Amino acid sequence: MRRGGDAWEKRWSEMREIIDESTYRANDIRGIADENHPKFQLSDEFCEITAHAFVEMLRKYRRKEPEDMVIVIGKDVRLSSPRIKSAFESALMQRGVRVVDIAPSNKVSSTPLMYFATWLFNADGGVEVTGSHLPKEWNGFKLCVGSESTTEMHIKEMLRHAKRIEEEFLRTGGSSLPSAARKGEKVDAAEEVFKKYHDMIVANVVLRSKWEELALKSLAGEISLSDAIETANEIVERLPAEERFPLEALNVVYDAGNGTTGIIAPQIFRDLGAKVFCLYCEPDGNFPHHLPDPTIPRFLADLRSEVQRRNAHIGLSSDADGDRAGAVSPSGRLIIGEQILALLCKQILREKPNATIVYDTKCSDAIREIILENGGVPVEWKTGFSFIKAKMAELDAVAGGEMSGHVYFKKNNRADDAVFAFSELLLLVAREIEKRGKAGEEAGEEGAGGENVVDALLADFFRYVNTPELRVPVVSDEEKNRVCDSVEAYFRELAEKHPEKYRRRTDPQGRDIDGVKIDFIDANGWALIRRSNTSPVIILRMEAKSEVGLQEIEDEVIKKFMEFETVDLNADDYVRGILKRLQNSSKQNK
């Protein structure tokens, strides 16, 4: 990027720090990208230095010089994404990197499309410019080494490089960013990636085990992904029509929240036979209707109404960059990530008996029970896409999922991909409608199958009562860590001193999995306390067999947090309800 003139000199002279360390988080990089915001973080210089830090990190893990690297880059719908992407890719090309652009000009891409493109092109790395489900003033980077998501180790290493580059940059007045003898080239791959992604999902839904065989051969390096897709297309084209459109019984409402998946998912599902009604499928970084976050009930109000108005079998909703999945049943029930995973577990284990499935520690115990009942191996692990993916790779798990809506399949390179998960879910619903219809015909019943198959399938999941994910803000990341350290130590000590009443949930080596998870034996339930990987927030979730047991656990946990003035217990509606109950109880006891 060319710099010079009085304006630049004044700006540089005022600079003391470009890289705010709080933006480099456990799994990715996120910060305030609105230039008019008082806490603006993601400047052009920040993006350039971060790109150089990414290249330096890749040099180690890909064992290549920048001039020999291929890096995929895309962007979501946010208003700041074009600026940020331009600065990042400019720095990549300055290093001589070959940039594969999957979202040129006014086009957008989802994070799963970026993951797919790194696999398709056997790239050395990938980056999606995205703020995920966060408010519109945020943005950031989700990154890959090869086609694998960056881990906490990678991000920490990038931060070390970034601070070193920043120091030299500031010392020389902004004139010393690394460069190569020749500038890298950029190629537009948007249409190719979109088409092949479409064909991959169609092949998976239609061909099932045959596609999985091809996908796993590609992941093992035996064939290219392009060749696998081409082979699958040839097989699909030879099939009779009734086998090429397995979703034709379905009426689906799709709410993209003006995020990235509205231009991807509806056409795929239509090409598989479904009738799809769209809500807010046009990309718009202002998010004029609601923030695209399928974990927040109020953001799904329009989807609920449209599902009922259209008499649809299901409503689907993703976050802004397309890696979180949520749904709504015909009765209006919100179907969060853990419930999507629970529904899919039965289908997965029918096709893959005795398989391992990984789920995050926030999930209901119903997940573990359903996996065991269907002959699978359940593994509870840390929240966060890089942690779940790494555990899946370690254990050769066929699938994984998180309460927050991330769902992973080995055959999709362990990508957390809402559209891929939706395609699996729709196939499950279509098969169930067909099965119930046939059973009804045999029993002489008309209209068997019905519109409410999804609610019937969900009935088996609701074995416990639980809180939603509770996000309790703290004034800073430092204070978040201090409070969590104190509360976690308190509950560990309770479990140690009173094992008849409290029990720590740990991994087989006796270590906490993620934060602290405590069984409350008398209340027949548990509480999880963990710190967010991405923001100054403490995450809580609690569950029990009964409402009475759940309230006992809630009261004990929230009373402990009331000791800290730096924690905002009024920020969450659900937590405010617990506080009110505690206050009423205190008045009655006086």
Tab-separated table of C-alpha atoms in Angstrom, residues 121-576:
chain	number	residue	atom	x	y	z
A	121	PHE	CA	-7.096	-26.188	-4.775
A	122	ASN	CA	-4.830	-27.944	-2.274
A	123	ALA	CA	-3.988	-24.461	-1.014
A	124	ASP	CA	-1.325	-23.588	1.530
A	125	GLY	CA	-3.781	-21.477	3.472
A	126	GLY	CA	-7.111	-19.755	3.456
A	127	VAL	CA	-8.679	-16.662	4.960
A	128	GLU	CA	-12.278	-15.544	5.214
A	129	VAL	CA	-12.879	-11.926	6.149
A	130	THR	CA	-15.824	-12.254	8.519
A	131	GLY	CA	-17.273	-11.140	11.816
A	132	SER	CA	-19.315	-14.348	11.987
A	133	HIS	CA	-22.463	-13.833	14.105
A	134	LEU	CA	-21.251	-10.639	15.800
A	135	PRO	CA	-22.864	-7.166	15.332
A	136	LYS	CA	-22.188	-5.314	12.094
A	137	GLU	CA	-19.396	-3.072	13.423
A	138	TRP	CA	-17.239	-6.166	14.004
A	139	ASN	CA	-15.108	-8.057	11.521
A	140	GLY	CA	-12.076	-10.292	11.465
A	141	PHE	CA	-10.377	-13.316	9.931
A	142	LYS	CA	-11.000	-17.042	10.016
A	143	LEU	CA	-7.843	-18.737	8.819
A	144	CYS	CA	-6.606	-22.105	7.596
A	145	VAL	CA	-3.222	-23.802	7.458
A	146	GLY	CA	-3.631	-25.950	4.397
A	147	SER	CA	-7.313	-26.886	4.655
A	148	GLU	CA	-7.251	-27.170	8.466
A	149	SER	CA	-8.501	-24.367	10.730
A	150	THR	CA	-5.878	-22.484	12.677
A	151	THR	CA	-5.450	-23.608	16.277
A	152	GLU	CA	-4.722	-21.550	19.370
A	153	MET	CA	-1.030	-22.358	18.833
A	154	HIS	CA	-1.144	-20.929	15.296
A	155	ILE	CA	-2.864	-17.729	16.433
A	156	LYS	CA	-0.356	-17.202	19.245
A	157	GLU	CA	2.475	-17.660	16.794
A	158	MET	CA	0.890	-15.163	14.401
A	159	LEU	CA	0.621	-12.655	17.237
A	160	ARG	CA	4.354	-12.959	17.977
A	161	HIS	CA	5.148	-12.307	14.313
A	162	ALA	CA	2.643	-9.440	14.160
A	163	LYS	CA	4.123	-7.629	17.168
A	164	ARG	CA	7.629	-7.993	15.756
A	165	ILE	CA	6.533	-6.646	12.340
A	166	GLU	CA	4.556	-3.858	14.028
A	167	GLU	CA	7.600	-2.765	16.042
A	168	GLU	CA	9.739	-2.442	12.917
A	169	PHE	CA	6.909	-0.764	11.016
A	170	LEU	CA	6.489	1.930	13.668
A	171	ARG	CA	10.235	2.354	14.136
A	172	THR	CA	10.711	3.149	10.444
A	173	GLY	CA	7.691	5.380	10.058
A	174	GLY	CA	5.631	2.874	8.123
A	175	SER	CA	8.181	2.111	5.425
A	176	SER	CA	9.353	-1.387	6.323
A	177	LEU	CA	6.822	-4.093	5.527
A	178	PRO	CA	8.331	-7.228	3.935
A	179	SER	CA	8.130	-7.606	0.156
A	180	ALA	CA	9.200	-10.011	-2.584
A	181	ALA	CA	11.143	-9.418	-5.807
A	182	ARG	CA	8.020	-10.106	-7.830
A	183	LYS	CA	4.430	-9.359	-6.967
A	184	GLY	CA	2.059	-12.315	-6.636
A	185	GLU	CA	-0.825	-12.824	-9.043
A	186	LYS	CA	-4.536	-13.004	-8.223
A	187	VAL	CA	-7.043	-15.330	-9.915
A	188	ASP	CA	-10.843	-15.153	-9.795
A	189	ALA	CA	-12.206	-18.568	-8.777
A	190	ALA	CA	-15.658	-17.553	-7.483
A	191	GLU	CA	-17.772	-19.313	-10.128
A	192	GLU	CA	-15.699	-22.503	-10.130
A	193	VAL	CA	-15.817	-22.825	-6.340
A	194	PHE	CA	-19.543	-22.106	-6.163
A	195	LYS	CA	-20.392	-24.705	-8.832
A	196	LYS	CA	-18.191	-27.448	-7.421
A	197	TYR	CA	-19.449	-26.845	-3.886
A	198	HIS	CA	-23.003	-27.145	-5.201
A	199	ASP	CA	-22.131	-30.394	-6.983
A	200	MET	CA	-20.400	-31.788	-3.890
A	201	ILE	CA	-23.466	-31.319	-1.688
A	202	VAL	CA	-25.771	-32.771	-4.340
A	203	ALA	CA	-23.473	-35.793	-4.678
A	204	ASN	CA	-23.427	-36.307	-0.905
A	205	VAL	CA	-27.219	-36.236	-0.595
A	206	VAL	CA	-27.919	-38.381	-3.658
A	207	LEU	CA	-25.054	-40.897	-3.607
A	208	ARG	CA	-24.395	-41.238	0.150
A	209	SER	CA	-21.778	-43.993	0.695
A	210	LYS	CA	-20.486	-43.732	-2.872
A	211	TRP	CA	-19.780	-40.017	-2.450
A	212	GLU	CA	-18.255	-40.563	0.980
A	213	GLU	CA	-15.875	-43.107	-0.535
A	214	LEU	CA	-14.799	-40.574	-3.169
A	215	ALA	CA	-14.486	-37.747	-0.625
A	216	LEU	CA	-12.318	-39.802	1.717
A	217	LYS	CA	-10.077	-40.849	-1.184
A	218	SER	CA	-9.637	-37.168	-1.992
A	219	LEU	CA	-8.842	-36.313	1.623
A	220	ALA	CA	-6.279	-39.135	1.662
A	221	GLY	CA	-4.594	-37.660	-1.427
A	222	GLU	CA	-5.486	-40.587	-3.694
A	223	ILE	CA	-7.531	-38.453	-6.118
A	224	SER	CA	-8.154	-34.735	-6.498
A	225	LEU	CA	-11.397	-33.257	-5.216
A	226	SER	CA	-12.185	-32.037	-8.743
A	227	ASP	CA	-11.862	-35.588	-10.083
A	228	ALA	CA	-14.031	-36.924	-7.253
A	229	ILE	CA	-16.763	-34.393	-8.037
A	230	GLU	CA	-16.553	-35.083	-11.775
A	231	THR	CA	-16.914	-38.835	-11.150
A	232	ALA	CA	-19.885	-38.208	-8.855
A	233	ASN	CA	-21.565	-35.937	-11.420
A	234	GLU	CA	-21.347	-38.663	-14.043
A	235	ILE	CA	-22.987	-41.163	-11.675
A	236	VAL	CA	-25.744	-38.729	-10.672
A	237	GLU	CA	-26.569	-37.911	-14.301
A	238	ARG	CA	-27.162	-41.600	-15.064
A	239	LEU	CA	-29.640	-42.054	-12.204
A	240	PRO	CA	-33.407	-42.096	-12.751
A	241	ALA	CA	-35.227	-38.879	-11.830
A	242	GLU	CA	-36.774	-40.290	-8.646
A	243	GLU	CA	-33.281	-40.870	-7.221
A	244	ARG	CA	-31.887	-37.474	-8.239
A	245	PHE	CA	-34.487	-35.466	-6.287
A	246	PRO	CA	-34.654	-37.021	-2.800
A	247	LEU	CA	-35.964	-33.807	-1.179
A	248	GLU	CA	-38.985	-33.289	-3.412
A	249	ALA	CA	-41.449	-34.022	-0.598
A	250	LEU	CA	-40.234	-31.022	1.409
A	251	ASN	CA	-41.456	-27.461	1.868
A	252	VAL	CA	-38.637	-25.414	3.410
A	253	VAL	CA	-38.340	-21.801	4.555
A	254	TYR	CA	-34.788	-20.446	4.464
A	255	ASP	CA	-33.799	-17.324	6.433
A	256	ALA	CA	-30.275	-16.150	5.582
A	257	GLY	CA	-30.582	-12.981	7.662
A	258	ASN	CA	-29.022	-11.083	4.715
A	259	GLY	CA	-25.826	-13.043	5.302
A	260	THR	CA	-23.812	-15.087	2.818
A	261	THR	CA	-25.761	-18.352	2.521
A	262	GLY	CA	-28.845	-16.891	0.869
A	263	ILE	CA	-27.096	-17.016	-2.504
A	264	ILE	CA	-25.858	-20.571	-1.894
A	265	ALA	CA	-28.328	-22.802	-0.071
A	266	PRO	CA	-31.770	-22.257	-1.658
A	267	GLN	CA	-30.658	-23.238	-5.175
A	268	ILE	CA	-28.895	-26.368	-3.936
A	269	PHE	CA	-31.993	-27.542	-2.077
A	270	ARG	CA	-34.242	-26.726	-5.042
A	271	ASP	CA	-31.973	-28.738	-7.319
A	272	LEU	CA	-32.458	-31.654	-4.919
A	273	GLY	CA	-36.243	-31.342	-5.296
A	274	ALA	CA	-37.307	-29.234	-2.306
A	275	LYS	CA	-39.662	-26.277	-2.536
A	276	VAL	CA	-37.784	-23.396	-0.863
A	277	PHE	CA	-39.279	-20.105	0.310
A	278	CYS	CA	-36.670	-17.411	0.995
A	279	LEU	CA	-36.479	-14.840	3.758
A	280	TYR	CA	-33.785	-12.143	3.610
A	281	CYS	CA	-31.589	-14.044	1.173
A	282	GLU	CA	-30.095	-10.910	-0.426
A	283	PRO	CA	-26.635	-10.094	1.013
A	284	ASP	CA	-26.734	-6.838	2.981
A	285	GLY	CA	-24.105	-5.846	5.545
A	286	ASN	CA	-26.563	-3.492	7.262
A	287	PHE	CA	-28.580	-6.559	8.366
A	288	PRO	CA	-31.823	-4.567	8.018
A	289	HIS	CA	-34.184	-7.260	9.334
A	290	HIS	CA	-32.239	-8.969	12.098
A	291	LEU	CA	-28.709	-9.987	12.988
A	292	PRO	CA	-27.958	-13.378	11.394
A	293	ASP	CA	-27.451	-15.475	14.519
A	294	PRO	CA	-29.606	-18.626	14.730
A	295	THR	CA	-28.890	-19.086	18.443
A	296	ILE	CA	-30.944	-16.020	19.502
A	297	PRO	CA	-34.715	-16.740	19.650
A	298	ARG	CA	-35.857	-13.182	18.806
A	299	PHE	CA	-33.929	-13.285	15.521
A	300	LEU	CA	-36.015	-16.279	14.414
A	301	ALA	CA	-39.436	-14.677	14.950
A	302	ASP	CA	-39.998	-14.015	11.227
A	303	LEU	CA	-38.869	-17.538	10.345
A	304	ARG	CA	-41.337	-19.013	12.836
A	305	SER	CA	-44.194	-17.007	11.324
A	306	GLU	CA	-43.244	-17.915	7.759
A	307	VAL	CA	-42.936	-21.648	8.538
A	308	GLN	CA	-46.465	-21.639	9.917
A	309	ARG	CA	-47.831	-19.442	7.121
A	310	ARG	CA	-46.318	-21.683	4.437
A	311	ASN	CA	-47.245	-24.890	6.272
A	312	ALA	CA	-43.598	-25.856	5.842
A	313	HIS	CA	-41.895	-28.956	7.172
A	314	ILE	CA	-38.994	-26.946	8.614
A	315	GLY	CA	-37.366	-23.524	8.690
A	316	LEU	CA	-33.612	-23.112	8.401
A	317	SER	CA	-31.367	-20.234	9.490
A	318	SER	CA	-27.607	-19.635	9.401
A	319	ASP	CA	-25.277	-16.982	10.741
A	320	ALA	CA	-23.607	-14.299	8.615
A	321	ASP	CA	-20.706	-16.404	7.362
A	322	GLY	CA	-22.571	-19.706	7.128
A	323	ASP	CA	-20.856	-21.927	9.680
A	324	ARG	CA	-23.610	-21.925	12.340
A	325	ALA	CA	-26.879	-23.768	11.774
A	326	GLY	CA	-30.247	-23.294	13.447
A	327	ALA	CA	-33.786	-24.338	12.607
A	328	VAL	CA	-37.443	-23.954	13.529
A	329	SER	CA	-40.002	-26.764	13.693
A	330	PRO	CA	-43.595	-26.505	12.413
A	331	SER	CA	-44.803	-25.913	15.994
A	332	GLY	CA	-42.401	-22.963	16.290
A	333	ARG	CA	-39.799	-24.712	18.438
A	334	LEU	CA	-36.268	-23.335	18.093
A	335	ILE	CA	-33.901	-26.155	17.076
A	336	ILE	CA	-30.390	-25.273	18.216
A	337	GLY	CA	-27.113	-26.910	17.246
A	338	GLU	CA	-27.149	-29.675	19.842
A	339	GLN	CA	-30.630	-30.723	18.727
A	340	ILE	CA	-29.607	-30.755	15.073
A	341	LEU	CA	-26.682	-32.975	16.058
A	342	ALA	CA	-28.975	-35.240	18.110
A	343	LEU	CA	-31.318	-35.678	15.136
A	344	LEU	CA	-28.422	-36.443	12.810
A	345	CYS	CA	-26.739	-38.877	15.231
A	346	LYS	CA	-29.302	-41.575	14.502
A	347	GLN	CA	-28.849	-41.225	10.732
A	348	ILE	CA	-25.055	-41.101	11.083
A	349	LEU	CA	-24.938	-44.225	13.236
A	350	ARG	CA	-27.292	-46.140	10.947
A	351	GLU	CA	-24.836	-45.507	8.130
A	352	LYS	CA	-21.697	-45.776	10.299
A	353	PRO	CA	-22.269	-48.247	13.174
A	354	ASN	CA	-20.021	-47.904	16.243
A	355	ALA	CA	-18.666	-44.552	15.021
A	356	THR	CA	-17.213	-41.863	17.293
A	357	ILE	CA	-19.045	-38.529	17.541
A	358	VAL	CA	-17.521	-35.507	19.324
A	359	TYR	CA	-19.654	-32.842	20.986
A	360	ASP	CA	-18.814	-29.790	23.055
A	361	THR	CA	-19.116	-29.578	26.808
A	362	LYS	CA	-22.081	-27.156	26.675
A	363	CYS	CA	-24.309	-29.845	25.131
A	364	SER	CA	-27.120	-31.564	26.985
A	365	ASP	CA	-26.470	-35.028	28.416
A	366	ALA	CA	-29.181	-36.175	26.011
A	367	ILE	CA	-26.549	-36.114	23.248
A	368	ARG	CA	-24.340	-38.628	25.052
A	369	GLU	CA	-27.310	-40.874	25.804
A	370	ILE	CA	-28.620	-40.835	22.217
A	371	ILE	CA	-25.181	-41.668	20.819
A	372	LEU	CA	-24.820	-44.596	23.246
A	373	GLU	CA	-28.356	-45.867	22.589
A	374	ASN	CA	-27.643	-45.929	18.860
A	375	GLY	CA	-24.368	-47.827	19.206
A	376	GLY	CA	-21.942	-44.932	18.888
A	377	VAL	CA	-19.004	-43.687	20.959
A	378	PRO	CA	-19.637	-40.249	22.553
A	379	VAL	CA	-16.711	-37.919	23.301
A	380	GLU	CA	-17.208	-34.640	25.171
A	381	TRP	CA	-14.664	-31.937	24.357
A	382	LYS	CA	-13.777	-28.244	24.424
A	383	THR	CA	-15.982	-25.605	22.807
A	384	GLY	CA	-14.525	-23.999	19.677
A	385	PHE	CA	-14.222	-25.123	16.083
A	386	SER	CA	-10.470	-25.641	16.171
A	387	PHE	CA	-10.723	-27.793	19.315
A	388	ILE	CA	-13.572	-29.959	17.990
A	389	LYS	CA	-11.886	-30.441	14.605
A	390	ALA	CA	-8.587	-31.399	16.228
A	391	LYS	CA	-10.316	-33.930	18.500
A	392	MET	CA	-12.195	-35.408	15.547
A	393	ALA	CA	-8.905	-35.822	13.673
A	394	GLU	CA	-7.231	-37.392	16.716
A	395	LEU	CA	-10.036	-39.950	17.208
A	396	ASP	CA	-11.009	-40.395	13.542
A	397	ALA	CA	-14.550	-39.321	14.467
A	398	VAL	CA	-17.151	-39.306	11.690
A	399	ALA	CA	-18.999	-36.252	13.002
A	400	GLY	CA	-19.034	-33.580	15.651
A	401	GLY	CA	-21.118	-30.678	16.831
A	402	GLU	CA	-21.555	-27.825	19.258
A	403	MET	CA	-24.534	-26.390	21.081
A	404	SER	CA	-23.907	-23.107	19.241
A	405	GLY	CA	-24.766	-24.575	15.838
A	406	HIS	CA	-21.443	-25.760	14.422
A	407	VAL	CA	-21.839	-29.238	12.891
A	408	TYR	CA	-18.900	-31.152	11.420
A	409	PHE	CA	-18.558	-34.203	9.152
A	410	LYS	CA	-15.353	-36.083	8.398
A	411	LYS	CA	-16.499	-36.549	4.788
A	412	ASN	CA	-16.695	-32.735	4.456
A	413	ASN	CA	-13.107	-32.309	5.679
A	414	ARG	CA	-14.480	-31.632	9.192
A	415	ALA	CA	-15.722	-28.205	8.070
A	416	ASP	CA	-18.342	-26.520	10.244
A	417	ASP	CA	-20.769	-25.914	7.422
A	418	ALA	CA	-24.411	-24.947	7.977
A	419	VAL	CA	-25.490	-25.687	4.391
A	420	PHE	CA	-23.923	-29.162	4.448
A	421	ALA	CA	-25.558	-29.871	7.835
A	422	PHE	CA	-28.901	-28.629	6.511
A	423	SER	CA	-28.648	-30.967	3.521
A	424	GLU	CA	-28.168	-33.917	5.887
A	425	LEU	CA	-31.070	-32.757	8.056
A	426	LEU	CA	-33.409	-32.305	5.088
A	427	LEU	CA	-32.579	-35.776	3.821
A	428	LEU	CA	-33.399	-37.190	7.268
A	429	VAL	CA	-36.783	-35.412	7.295
A	430	ALA	CA	-37.592	-36.484	3.729
A	431	ARG	CA	-36.765	-40.110	4.545
A	432	GLU	CA	-38.925	-39.968	7.680
A	433	ILE	CA	-41.869	-38.544	5.732
A	434	GLU	CA	-41.494	-41.309	3.162
A	435	LYS	CA	-41.238	-43.988	5.866
A	436	ARG	CA	-44.287	-42.734	7.724
A	437	GLY	CA	-46.198	-42.359	4.492
A	438	LYS	CA	-45.544	-45.971	3.560
A	439	ALA	CA	-46.504	-47.133	7.058
A	440	GLY	CA	-49.707	-45.128	6.786
A	441	GLU	CA	-50.551	-46.597	3.394
A	442	GLU	CA	-50.099	-50.100	4.763
A	443	ALA	CA	-52.402	-49.214	7.660
A	444	GLY	CA	-54.937	-47.642	5.298
A	445	GLU	CA	-54.419	-44.109	6.671
A	446	GLU	CA	-54.604	-41.098	4.354
A	447	GLY	CA	-52.084	-38.258	4.665
A	448	ALA	CA	-49.756	-40.198	6.917
A	449	GLY	CA	-46.374	-38.597	7.418
A	450	GLY	CA	-47.879	-35.172	8.025
A	451	GLU	CA	-46.299	-31.800	8.306
A	452	ASN	CA	-44.997	-32.176	11.856
A	453	VAL	CA	-42.404	-34.888	11.376
A	454	VAL	CA	-39.653	-32.660	12.793
A	455	ASP	CA	-41.408	-32.158	16.137
A	456	ALA	CA	-42.018	-35.895	16.357
A	457	LEU	CA	-38.333	-36.596	15.706
A	458	LEU	CA	-37.313	-34.052	18.353
A	459	ALA	CA	-39.463	-35.575	21.091
A	460	ASP	CA	-36.737	-38.040	22.062
A	461	PHE	CA	-34.247	-35.241	22.779
A	462	PHE	CA	-36.074	-33.421	25.555
A	463	ARG	CA	-35.053	-35.572	28.505
A	464	TYR	CA	-33.740	-32.701	30.618
A	465	VAL	CA	-34.591	-29.102	31.420
A	466	ASN	CA	-31.770	-26.653	30.847
A	467	THR	CA	-30.820	-23.034	30.470
A	468	PRO	CA	-29.881	-21.523	27.146
A	469	GLU	CA	-26.255	-20.538	26.738
A	470	LEU	CA	-25.894	-17.665	29.212
A	471	ARG	CA	-23.382	-14.979	28.233
A	472	VAL	CA	-22.386	-12.822	31.208
A	473	PRO	CA	-20.308	-9.748	30.262
A	474	VAL	CA	-17.273	-8.722	32.310
A	475	VAL	CA	-15.575	-5.322	32.085
A	476	SER	CA	-12.405	-6.681	30.428
A	477	ASP	CA	-10.673	-9.855	29.319
A	478	GLU	CA	-8.288	-9.547	32.271
A	479	GLU	CA	-11.174	-9.318	34.709
A	480	LYS	CA	-12.950	-12.188	32.950
A	481	ASN	CA	-9.940	-14.370	33.655
A	482	ARG	CA	-9.692	-13.234	37.282
A	483	VAL	CA	-13.371	-13.894	38.003
A	484	CYS	CA	-13.324	-17.253	36.231
A	485	ASP	CA	-10.191	-18.332	38.081
A	486	SER	CA	-11.880	-17.529	41.389
A	487	VAL	CA	-15.245	-19.157	40.639
A	488	GLU	CA	-13.712	-22.250	39.074
A	489	ALA	CA	-11.415	-22.711	42.094
A	490	TYR	CA	-14.419	-22.353	44.411
A	491	PHE	CA	-16.375	-25.157	42.737
A	492	ARG	CA	-13.316	-27.399	42.435
A	493	GLU	CA	-12.819	-27.036	46.172
A	494	LEU	CA	-16.481	-27.865	46.829
A	495	ALA	CA	-16.123	-31.052	44.782
A	496	GLU	CA	-12.977	-31.992	46.654
A	497	LYS	CA	-14.386	-31.338	50.141
A	498	HIS	CA	-17.950	-32.584	49.572
A	499	PRO	CA	-17.825	-35.440	47.036
A	500	GLU	CA	-21.206	-36.674	48.246
A	501	LYS	CA	-22.818	-33.480	46.908
A	502	TYR	CA	-20.560	-32.247	44.088
A	503	ARG	CA	-18.516	-34.038	41.436
A	504	ARG	CA	-16.176	-32.562	38.815
A	505	ARG	CA	-16.649	-33.736	35.241
A	506	THR	CA	-13.219	-34.389	33.749
A	507	ASP	CA	-11.514	-36.166	30.863
A	508	PRO	CA	-10.108	-39.701	31.374
A	509	GLN	CA	-6.891	-38.167	32.754
A	510	GLY	CA	-8.781	-36.277	35.458
A	511	ARG	CA	-8.399	-32.834	33.858
A	512	ASP	CA	-11.144	-30.249	33.394
A	513	ILE	CA	-12.298	-30.319	29.780
A	514	ASP	CA	-13.203	-26.643	29.342
A	515	GLY	CA	-13.630	-24.366	32.330
A	516	VAL	CA	-15.283	-26.268	35.170
A	517	LYS	CA	-18.278	-28.589	34.890
A	518	ILE	CA	-19.771	-29.697	38.200
A	519	ASP	CA	-22.419	-32.352	38.869
A	520	PHE	CA	-24.863	-31.262	41.594
A	521	ILE	CA	-25.780	-34.704	42.861
A	522	ASP	CA	-28.813	-33.797	45.010
A	523	ALA	CA	-30.269	-31.646	42.224
A	524	ASN	CA	-29.606	-34.364	39.618
A	525	GLY	CA	-27.947	-31.979	37.198
A	526	TRP	CA	-24.835	-29.965	36.326
A	527	ALA	CA	-23.416	-26.489	35.797
A	528	LEU	CA	-20.724	-25.381	33.366
A	529	ILE	CA	-18.615	-22.263	33.924
A	530	ARG	CA	-16.152	-21.330	31.187
A	531	ARG	CA	-14.597	-18.223	29.688
A	532	SER	CA	-15.392	-17.189	26.132
A	533	ASN	CA	-12.632	-17.703	23.574
A	534	THR	CA	-13.650	-14.600	21.633
A	535	SER	CA	-14.811	-11.822	23.982
A	536	PRO	CA	-14.842	-10.549	27.615
A	537	VAL	CA	-17.740	-12.813	28.498
A	538	ILE	CA	-18.240	-15.722	30.908
A	539	ILE	CA	-20.321	-18.596	29.524
A	540	LEU	CA	-22.718	-20.475	31.780
A	541	ARG	CA	-25.018	-23.396	31.125
A	542	MET	CA	-26.977	-25.540	33.577
A	543	GLU	CA	-29.137	-28.632	33.248
A	544	ALA	CA	-31.149	-30.966	35.480
A	545	LYS	CA	-33.788	-33.682	35.362
A	546	SER	CA	-36.423	-31.367	36.834
A	547	GLU	CA	-37.315	-27.678	37.025
A	548	VAL	CA	-36.836	-27.751	40.791
A	549	GLY	CA	-33.351	-29.221	40.432
A	550	LEU	CA	-32.421	-26.705	37.758
A	551	GLN	CA	-33.508	-23.774	39.919
A	552	GLU	CA	-31.406	-25.056	42.813
A	553	ILE	CA	-28.318	-25.170	40.593
A	554	GLU	CA	-29.039	-21.757	39.031
A	555	ASP	CA	-29.439	-20.112	42.438
A	556	GLU	CA	-26.184	-21.518	43.809
A	557	VAL	CA	-24.144	-20.541	40.747
A	558	ILE	CA	-25.544	-17.016	40.355
A	559	LYS	CA	-25.155	-16.300	44.085
A	560	LYS	CA	-21.433	-16.919	43.659
A	561	PHE	CA	-21.201	-14.492	40.729
A	562	MET	CA	-23.076	-11.824	42.730
A	563	GLU	CA	-19.869	-11.414	44.756
A	564	PHE	CA	-18.143	-9.696	41.801
A	565	GLU	CA	-18.958	-6.074	40.901
A	566	THR	CA	-17.218	-6.344	37.522
A	567	VAL	CA	-19.737	-8.910	36.239
A	568	ASP	CA	-22.936	-7.628	34.591
A	569	LEU	CA	-25.627	-10.091	35.661
A	570	ASN	CA	-28.373	-7.840	34.291
A	571	ALA	CA	-27.215	-8.090	30.667
A	572	ASP	CA	-28.878	-11.472	30.056
A	573	ASP	CA	-32.677	-11.801	30.248
A	574	TYR	CA	-32.526	-15.309	31.660
A	575	VAL	CA	-30.001	-14.384	34.356
A	576	ARG	CA	-32.144	-11.370	35.309
